Tab-separated table of C-alpha atoms (C1' of nucleotides) in Angstrom:
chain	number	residue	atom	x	y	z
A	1	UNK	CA	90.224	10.092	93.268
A	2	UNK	CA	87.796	11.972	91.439
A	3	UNK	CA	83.737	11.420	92.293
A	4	UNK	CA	82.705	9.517	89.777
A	5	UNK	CA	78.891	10.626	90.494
A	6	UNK	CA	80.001	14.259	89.648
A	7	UNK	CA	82.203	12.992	86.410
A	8	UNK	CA	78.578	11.340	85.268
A	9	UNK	CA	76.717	14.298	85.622
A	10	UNK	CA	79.390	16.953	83.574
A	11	UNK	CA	78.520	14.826	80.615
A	12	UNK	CA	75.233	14.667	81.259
A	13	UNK	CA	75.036	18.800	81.273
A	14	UNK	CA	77.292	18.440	77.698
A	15	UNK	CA	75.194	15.559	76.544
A	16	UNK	CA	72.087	17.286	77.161
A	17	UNK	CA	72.979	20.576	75.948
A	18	UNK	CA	74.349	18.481	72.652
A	19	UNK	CA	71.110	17.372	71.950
A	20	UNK	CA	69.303	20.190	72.514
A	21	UNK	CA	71.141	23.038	71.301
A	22	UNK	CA	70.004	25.156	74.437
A	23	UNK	CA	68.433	24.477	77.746
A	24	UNK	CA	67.228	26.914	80.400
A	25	UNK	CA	68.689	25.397	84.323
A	26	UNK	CA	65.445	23.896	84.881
A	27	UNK	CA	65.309	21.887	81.569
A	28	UNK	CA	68.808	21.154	82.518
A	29	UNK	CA	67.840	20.138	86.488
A	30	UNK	CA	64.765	17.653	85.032
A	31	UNK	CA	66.492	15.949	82.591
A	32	UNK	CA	69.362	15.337	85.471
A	33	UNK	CA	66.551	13.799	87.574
A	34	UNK	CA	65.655	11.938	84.688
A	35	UNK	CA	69.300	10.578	84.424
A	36	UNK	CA	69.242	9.535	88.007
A	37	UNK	CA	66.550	7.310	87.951
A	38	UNK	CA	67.944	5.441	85.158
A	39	UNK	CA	71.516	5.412	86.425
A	40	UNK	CA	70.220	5.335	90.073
A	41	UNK	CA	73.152	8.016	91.473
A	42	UNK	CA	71.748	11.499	92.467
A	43	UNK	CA	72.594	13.625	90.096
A	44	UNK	CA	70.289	16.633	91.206
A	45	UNK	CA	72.017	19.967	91.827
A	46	UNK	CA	71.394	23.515	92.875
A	47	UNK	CA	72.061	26.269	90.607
A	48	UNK	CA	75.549	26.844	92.318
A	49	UNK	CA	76.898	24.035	91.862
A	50	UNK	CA	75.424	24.346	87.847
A	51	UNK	CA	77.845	26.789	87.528
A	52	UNK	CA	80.812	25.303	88.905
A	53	UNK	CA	79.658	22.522	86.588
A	54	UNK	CA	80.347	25.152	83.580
A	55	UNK	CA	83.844	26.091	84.407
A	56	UNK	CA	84.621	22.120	85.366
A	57	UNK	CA	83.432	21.188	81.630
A	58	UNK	CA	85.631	24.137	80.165
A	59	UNK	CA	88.861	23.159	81.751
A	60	UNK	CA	88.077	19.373	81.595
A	61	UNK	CA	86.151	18.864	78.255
A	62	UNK	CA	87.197	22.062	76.470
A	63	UNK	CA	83.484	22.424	76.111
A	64	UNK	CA	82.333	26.101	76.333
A	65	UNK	CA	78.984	27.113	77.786
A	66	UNK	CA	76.882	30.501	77.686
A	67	UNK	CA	74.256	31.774	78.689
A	68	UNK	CA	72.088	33.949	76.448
A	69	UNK	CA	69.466	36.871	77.134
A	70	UNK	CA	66.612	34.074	76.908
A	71	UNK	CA	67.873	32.742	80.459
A	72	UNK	CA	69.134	29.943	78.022
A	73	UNK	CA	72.475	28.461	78.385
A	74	UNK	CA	74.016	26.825	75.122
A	75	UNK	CA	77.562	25.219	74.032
A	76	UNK	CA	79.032	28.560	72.922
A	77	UNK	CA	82.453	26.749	71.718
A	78	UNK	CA	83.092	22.363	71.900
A	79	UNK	CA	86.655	21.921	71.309
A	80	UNK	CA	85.845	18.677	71.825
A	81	UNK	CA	86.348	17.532	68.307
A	82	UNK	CA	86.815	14.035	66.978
A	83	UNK	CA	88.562	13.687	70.544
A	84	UNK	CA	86.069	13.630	72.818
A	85	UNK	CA	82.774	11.637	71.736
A	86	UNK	CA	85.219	8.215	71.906
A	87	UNK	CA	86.307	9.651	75.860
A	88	UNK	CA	82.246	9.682	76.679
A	89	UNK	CA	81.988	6.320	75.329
A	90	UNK	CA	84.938	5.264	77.588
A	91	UNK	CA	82.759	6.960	80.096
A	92	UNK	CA	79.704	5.107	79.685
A	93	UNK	CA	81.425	1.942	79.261
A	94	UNK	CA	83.372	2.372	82.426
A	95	UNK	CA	80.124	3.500	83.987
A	96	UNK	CA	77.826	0.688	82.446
A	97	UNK	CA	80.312	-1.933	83.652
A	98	UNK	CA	79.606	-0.367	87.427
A	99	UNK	CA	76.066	-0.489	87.118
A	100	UNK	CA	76.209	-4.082	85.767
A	101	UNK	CA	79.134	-5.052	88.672
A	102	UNK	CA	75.968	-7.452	89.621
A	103	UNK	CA	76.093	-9.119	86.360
A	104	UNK	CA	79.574	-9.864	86.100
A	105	UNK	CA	78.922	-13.320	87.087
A	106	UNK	CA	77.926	-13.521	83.411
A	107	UNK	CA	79.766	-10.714	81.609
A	108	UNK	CA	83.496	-11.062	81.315
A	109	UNK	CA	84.337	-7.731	79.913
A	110	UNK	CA	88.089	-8.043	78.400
A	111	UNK	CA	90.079	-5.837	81.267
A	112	UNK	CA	89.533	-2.924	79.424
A	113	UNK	CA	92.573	-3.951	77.297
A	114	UNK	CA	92.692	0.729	76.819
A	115	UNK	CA	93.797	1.520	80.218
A	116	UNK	CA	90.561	3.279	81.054
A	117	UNK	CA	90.494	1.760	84.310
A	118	UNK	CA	92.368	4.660	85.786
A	119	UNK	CA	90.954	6.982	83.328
A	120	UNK	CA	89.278	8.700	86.963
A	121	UNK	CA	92.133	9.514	88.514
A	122	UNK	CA	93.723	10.971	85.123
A	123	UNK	CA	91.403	13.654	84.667
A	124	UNK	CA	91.417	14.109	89.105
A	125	UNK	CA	94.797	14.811	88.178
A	126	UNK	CA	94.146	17.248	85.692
A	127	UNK	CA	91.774	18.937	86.508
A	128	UNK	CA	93.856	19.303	90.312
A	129	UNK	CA	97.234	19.878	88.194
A	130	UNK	CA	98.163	17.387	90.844
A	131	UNK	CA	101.767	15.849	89.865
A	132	UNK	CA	101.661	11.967	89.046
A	133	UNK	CA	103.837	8.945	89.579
A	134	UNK	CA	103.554	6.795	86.634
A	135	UNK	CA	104.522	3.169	86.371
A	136	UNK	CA	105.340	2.769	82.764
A	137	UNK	CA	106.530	-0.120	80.514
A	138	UNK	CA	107.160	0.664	77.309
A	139	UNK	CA	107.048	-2.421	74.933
A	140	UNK	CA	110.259	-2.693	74.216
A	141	UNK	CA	111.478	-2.529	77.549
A	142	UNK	CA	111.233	-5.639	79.669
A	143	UNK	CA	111.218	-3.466	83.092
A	144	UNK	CA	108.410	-1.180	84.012
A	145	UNK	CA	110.243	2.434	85.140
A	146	UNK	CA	108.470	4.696	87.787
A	147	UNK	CA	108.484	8.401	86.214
A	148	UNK	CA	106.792	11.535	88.230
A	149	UNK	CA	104.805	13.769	85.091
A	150	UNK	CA	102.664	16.906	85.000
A	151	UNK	CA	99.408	15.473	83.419
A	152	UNK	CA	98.307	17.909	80.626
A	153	UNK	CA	95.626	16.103	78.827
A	154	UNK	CA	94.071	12.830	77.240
A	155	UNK	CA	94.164	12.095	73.696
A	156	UNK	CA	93.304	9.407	72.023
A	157	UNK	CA	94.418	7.659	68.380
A	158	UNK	CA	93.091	4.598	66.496
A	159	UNK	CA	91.100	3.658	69.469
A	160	UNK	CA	94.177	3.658	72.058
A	161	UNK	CA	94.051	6.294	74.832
A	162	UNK	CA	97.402	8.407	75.346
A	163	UNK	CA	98.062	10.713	78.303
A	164	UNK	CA	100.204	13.646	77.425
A	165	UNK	CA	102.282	14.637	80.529
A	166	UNK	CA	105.223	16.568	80.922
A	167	UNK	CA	108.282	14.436	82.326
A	168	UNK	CA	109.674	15.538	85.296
A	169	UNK	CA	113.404	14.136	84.288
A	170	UNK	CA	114.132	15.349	81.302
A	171	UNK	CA	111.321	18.191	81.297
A	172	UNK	CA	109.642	17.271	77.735
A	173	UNK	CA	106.453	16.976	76.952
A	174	UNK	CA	105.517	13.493	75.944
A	175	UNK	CA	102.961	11.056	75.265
A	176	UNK	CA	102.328	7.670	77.091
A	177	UNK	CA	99.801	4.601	76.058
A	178	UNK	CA	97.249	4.499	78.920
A	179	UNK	CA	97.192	0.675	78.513
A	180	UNK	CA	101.173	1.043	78.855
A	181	UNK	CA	100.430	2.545	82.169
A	182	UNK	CA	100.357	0.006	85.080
A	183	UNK	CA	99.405	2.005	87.925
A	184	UNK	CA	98.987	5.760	88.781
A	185	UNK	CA	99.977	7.500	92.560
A	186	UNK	CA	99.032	11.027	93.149
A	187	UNK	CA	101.651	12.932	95.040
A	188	UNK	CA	101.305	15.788	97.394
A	189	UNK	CA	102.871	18.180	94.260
A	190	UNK	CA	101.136	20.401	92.098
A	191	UNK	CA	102.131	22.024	88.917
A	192	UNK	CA	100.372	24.619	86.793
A	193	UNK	CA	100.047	24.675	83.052
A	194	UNK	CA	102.266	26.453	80.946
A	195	UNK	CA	100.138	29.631	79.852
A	196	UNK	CA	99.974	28.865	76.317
A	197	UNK	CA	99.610	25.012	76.379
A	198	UNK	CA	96.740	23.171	74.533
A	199	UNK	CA	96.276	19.555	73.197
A	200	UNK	CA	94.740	20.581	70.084
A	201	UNK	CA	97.223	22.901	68.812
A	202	UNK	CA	100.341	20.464	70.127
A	203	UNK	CA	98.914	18.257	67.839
A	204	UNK	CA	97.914	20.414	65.182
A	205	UNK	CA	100.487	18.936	62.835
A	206	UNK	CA	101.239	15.830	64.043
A	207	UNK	CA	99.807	12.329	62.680
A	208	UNK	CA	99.114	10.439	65.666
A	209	UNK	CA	100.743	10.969	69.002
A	210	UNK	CA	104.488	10.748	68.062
A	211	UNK	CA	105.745	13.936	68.966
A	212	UNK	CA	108.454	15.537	66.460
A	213	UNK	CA	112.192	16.028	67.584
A	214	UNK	CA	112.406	19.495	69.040
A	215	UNK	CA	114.089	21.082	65.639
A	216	UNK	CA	112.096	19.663	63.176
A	217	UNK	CA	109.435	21.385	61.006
A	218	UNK	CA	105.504	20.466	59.854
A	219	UNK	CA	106.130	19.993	56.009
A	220	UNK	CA	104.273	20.012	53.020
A	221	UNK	CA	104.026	16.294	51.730
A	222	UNK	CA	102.159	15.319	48.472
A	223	UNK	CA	100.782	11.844	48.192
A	224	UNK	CA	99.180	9.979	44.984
A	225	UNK	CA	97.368	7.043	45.289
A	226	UNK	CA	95.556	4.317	43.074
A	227	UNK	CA	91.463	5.812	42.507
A	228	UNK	CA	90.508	3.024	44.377
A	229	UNK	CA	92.780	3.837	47.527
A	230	UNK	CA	91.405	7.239	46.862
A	231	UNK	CA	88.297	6.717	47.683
A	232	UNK	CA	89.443	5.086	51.189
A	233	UNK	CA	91.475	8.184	51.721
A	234	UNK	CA	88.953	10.451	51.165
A	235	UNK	CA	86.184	9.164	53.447
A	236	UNK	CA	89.026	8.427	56.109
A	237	UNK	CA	91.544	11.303	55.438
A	238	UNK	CA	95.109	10.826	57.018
A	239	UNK	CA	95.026	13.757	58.733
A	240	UNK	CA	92.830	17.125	59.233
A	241	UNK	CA	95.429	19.139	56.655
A	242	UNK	CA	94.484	16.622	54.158
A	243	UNK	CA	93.397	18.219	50.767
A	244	UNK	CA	92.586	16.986	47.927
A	245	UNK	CA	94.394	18.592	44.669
A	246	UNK	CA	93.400	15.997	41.963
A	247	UNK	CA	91.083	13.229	41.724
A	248	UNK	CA	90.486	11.537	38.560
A	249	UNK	CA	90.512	7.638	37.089
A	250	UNK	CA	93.835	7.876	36.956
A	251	UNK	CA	94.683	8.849	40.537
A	252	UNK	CA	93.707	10.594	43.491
A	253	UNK	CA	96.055	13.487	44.928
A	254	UNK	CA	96.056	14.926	48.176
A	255	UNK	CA	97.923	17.731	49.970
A	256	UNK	CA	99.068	17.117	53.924
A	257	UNK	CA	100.549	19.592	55.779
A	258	UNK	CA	102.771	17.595	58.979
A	259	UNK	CA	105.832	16.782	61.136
A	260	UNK	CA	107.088	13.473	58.717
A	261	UNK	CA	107.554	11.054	62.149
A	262	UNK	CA	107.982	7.464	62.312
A	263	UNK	CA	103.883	6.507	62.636
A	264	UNK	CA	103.475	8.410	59.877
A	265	UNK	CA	106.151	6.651	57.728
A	266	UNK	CA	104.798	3.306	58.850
A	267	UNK	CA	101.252	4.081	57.794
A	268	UNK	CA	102.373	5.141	54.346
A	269	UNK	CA	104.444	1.764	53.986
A	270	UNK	CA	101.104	-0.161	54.735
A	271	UNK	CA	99.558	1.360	51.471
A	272	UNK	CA	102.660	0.101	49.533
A	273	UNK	CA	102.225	-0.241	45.526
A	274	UNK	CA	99.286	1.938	45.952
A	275	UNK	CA	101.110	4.873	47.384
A	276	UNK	CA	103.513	7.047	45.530
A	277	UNK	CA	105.189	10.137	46.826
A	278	UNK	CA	105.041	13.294	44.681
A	279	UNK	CA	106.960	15.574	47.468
A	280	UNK	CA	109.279	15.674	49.121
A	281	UNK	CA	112.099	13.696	48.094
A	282	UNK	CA	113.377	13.089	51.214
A	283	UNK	CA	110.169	11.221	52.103
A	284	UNK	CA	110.187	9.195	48.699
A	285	UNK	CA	113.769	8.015	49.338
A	286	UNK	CA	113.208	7.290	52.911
A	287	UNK	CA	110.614	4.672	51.840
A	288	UNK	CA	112.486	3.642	49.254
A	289	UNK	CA	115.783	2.688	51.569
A	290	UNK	CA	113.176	0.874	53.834
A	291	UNK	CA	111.653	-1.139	51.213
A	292	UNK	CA	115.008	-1.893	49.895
A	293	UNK	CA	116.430	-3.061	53.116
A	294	UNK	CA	113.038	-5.190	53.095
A	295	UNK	CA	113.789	-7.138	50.287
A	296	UNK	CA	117.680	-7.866	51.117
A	297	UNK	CA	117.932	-11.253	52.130
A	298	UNK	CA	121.403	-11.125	52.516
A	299	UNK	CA	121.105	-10.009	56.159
B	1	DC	C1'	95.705	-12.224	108.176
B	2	DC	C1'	91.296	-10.498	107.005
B	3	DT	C1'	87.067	-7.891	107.741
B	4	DA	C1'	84.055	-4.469	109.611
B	5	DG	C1'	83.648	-0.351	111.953
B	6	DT	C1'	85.397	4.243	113.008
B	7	DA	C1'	88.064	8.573	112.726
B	8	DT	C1'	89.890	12.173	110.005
B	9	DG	C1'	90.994	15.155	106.338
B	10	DA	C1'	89.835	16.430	101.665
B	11	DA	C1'	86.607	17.382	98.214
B	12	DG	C1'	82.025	18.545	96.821
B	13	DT	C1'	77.810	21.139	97.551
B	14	DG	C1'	74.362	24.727	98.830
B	15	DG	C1'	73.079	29.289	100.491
B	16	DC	C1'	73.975	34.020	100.809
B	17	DG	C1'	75.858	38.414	99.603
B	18	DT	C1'	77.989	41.259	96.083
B	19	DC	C1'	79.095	42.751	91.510
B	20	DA	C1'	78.351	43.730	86.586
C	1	DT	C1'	69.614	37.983	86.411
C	2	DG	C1'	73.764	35.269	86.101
C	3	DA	C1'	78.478	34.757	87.802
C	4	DC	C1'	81.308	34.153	91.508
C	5	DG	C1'	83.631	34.470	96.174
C	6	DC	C1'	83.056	33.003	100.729
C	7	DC	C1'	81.665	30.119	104.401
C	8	DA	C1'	79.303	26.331	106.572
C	9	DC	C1'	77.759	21.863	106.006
C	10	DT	C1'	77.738	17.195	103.864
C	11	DT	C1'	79.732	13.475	101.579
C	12	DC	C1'	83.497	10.714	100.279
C	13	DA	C1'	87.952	8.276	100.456
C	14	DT	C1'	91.467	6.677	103.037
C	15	DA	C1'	93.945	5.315	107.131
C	16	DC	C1'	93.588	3.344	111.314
C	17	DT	C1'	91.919	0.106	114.846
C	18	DA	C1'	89.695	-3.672	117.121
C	19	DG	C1'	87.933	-8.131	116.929
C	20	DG	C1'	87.426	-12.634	114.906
DNA sequence: CCTAGTATGAAGTGGCGTCA
DNA sequence: TGACGCCACTTCATACTAGG
């Protein structure tokens, strides 16, 4: 499983070098001896192991670091995104909870109702491109199934964490709920990434983590919504394609660019009379069947 | 059957030499 | 001077064993 101690000090490096913009190894080294007195692990570390560090936060974090001519090192590239912050926050939850094991006499944390618990041995898995055995339950199924995957990466959506693995039955990538995951077992495999895999671009078009049928295409959807909606909309855009084309007091028009999947069909259907579909059709009269069938009684 | 102690292999770390 | 490969050493996690 992976150290947790050395987990707690990669995103101390990031954090630091966050904050800071850039940090020479030995503003880097005190404010890790800084950390360890408050967190009480040792996180103090030669410059070696520093730069292991580096290439560990690349390939876990997608976090970038450089060092300049100033004997300066600096985040050169965080692909880290909207992604990651909520993943250090798992962190220092899961971490917090450790220190405060003591106090759990009076804390009753819920049971991490995310699936974070085994959020370690995810990214050991990883980062080792070690293949997993998954026990899974999906919730419509009543039995869990045991699956072996190629763990690829963690994402997460609307505050649930998904792992994105590739199955080792039917060889497709796909996503599973972490809190849908019951228990993880390393095995003795390994598996390397395919060359020109990356979360960020899988996802690229996608809406949440429902992945699009293998022939279907990102399309161009145009949405109109009430000027009060609009506002909502705008400060919490649907997805990062989202433009907006017109906004006035009559409505507010935006521009998406995506794979038209089922999450993203349900999460137009919650903005109902609000909500009309300029383009495409295909979309409009798919939510029109659905809110037809919805008010037929007969069945 | 459970717990504490121990053995063993794997993973992490530090130091040194070399390269750009 | 920083990055990195290599090797030796340390630490950690797990399996195993003995004793209650």
């Amino acid at each position: 499983m992976a150290n947790r101690k050395q987990l707690i000090r990669l995103l101390a490096i990031t954090e630091k070098l966050r904050n800071s913009k850039e940090a020479s190894f030995d503003e880097i080294s005190d404010y890790l001896k800084r950390k360890s007195e408050i967190t009480g692990d040792d996180l103090n570390i030669t410059l070696r192991t520093f730069q292991r560090d580096i290439k560990d936060i690349y390939s876990i974090f997608d976090v970038e670091i450089k060092c300049n001519s100033y004997h300066k090192y600096y985040i050169q590239y965080d692909g880290s995104d909207e992604m990651q912050p909520r993943m250090f926050e798992a962190f220092d939850i899961l971490h917090a909870l450790k220190i405060t094991n003591d106090l759990s006499l009076y804390i009753h944390p819920e049971k991490h109702g995310g699936g974070t618990e085994n959020i370690y041995g995810f990214i050991h898995a990883i980062k080792k491109q070690i293949v997993i055995k998954i026990t899974h339950k999906k919730f419509w199924d009543a039995e869990p199934n045991k699956r072996n995957v190629e763990p690829y990466g963690l994402k997460e959506f609307r505050g649930r964490w998904y792992l994105i693995a590739k199955d080792k039955n039917s060889n497709t990538i796909k996503t599973f709920g972490l809190d849908r995951i019951h228990d993880i077992e390393l095995t003795k495999e390994k598996f390397s990434l395919p060359e020109d895999f990356n979360v960020k671009t899988l996802f690229k078009s996608c809406f949440g983590i429902v992945m699009p049928e293998k022939n279907e295409k990102p399309e161009k959807i145009i949405l109109s919504f009430s000027p009060l909606k609009g506002n909502f909309i705008k400060s919490l855009p649907l997805h990062e394609s989202q433009q907006v084309i017109i906004d006035n007091e009559k409505e507010c028009r935006v521009q998406l660019f995506i794979y038209i999947t089922h999450d993203f069909v349900r999460e137009l259907l919650a903005h109902s009379e609000e909500l009309e579909v300029i383009s495409p059709k295909s979309l409009k009269n798919k939510l029109n069947q659905i809110y037809k069938s919805a008010l037929n009684t007969e069945k």
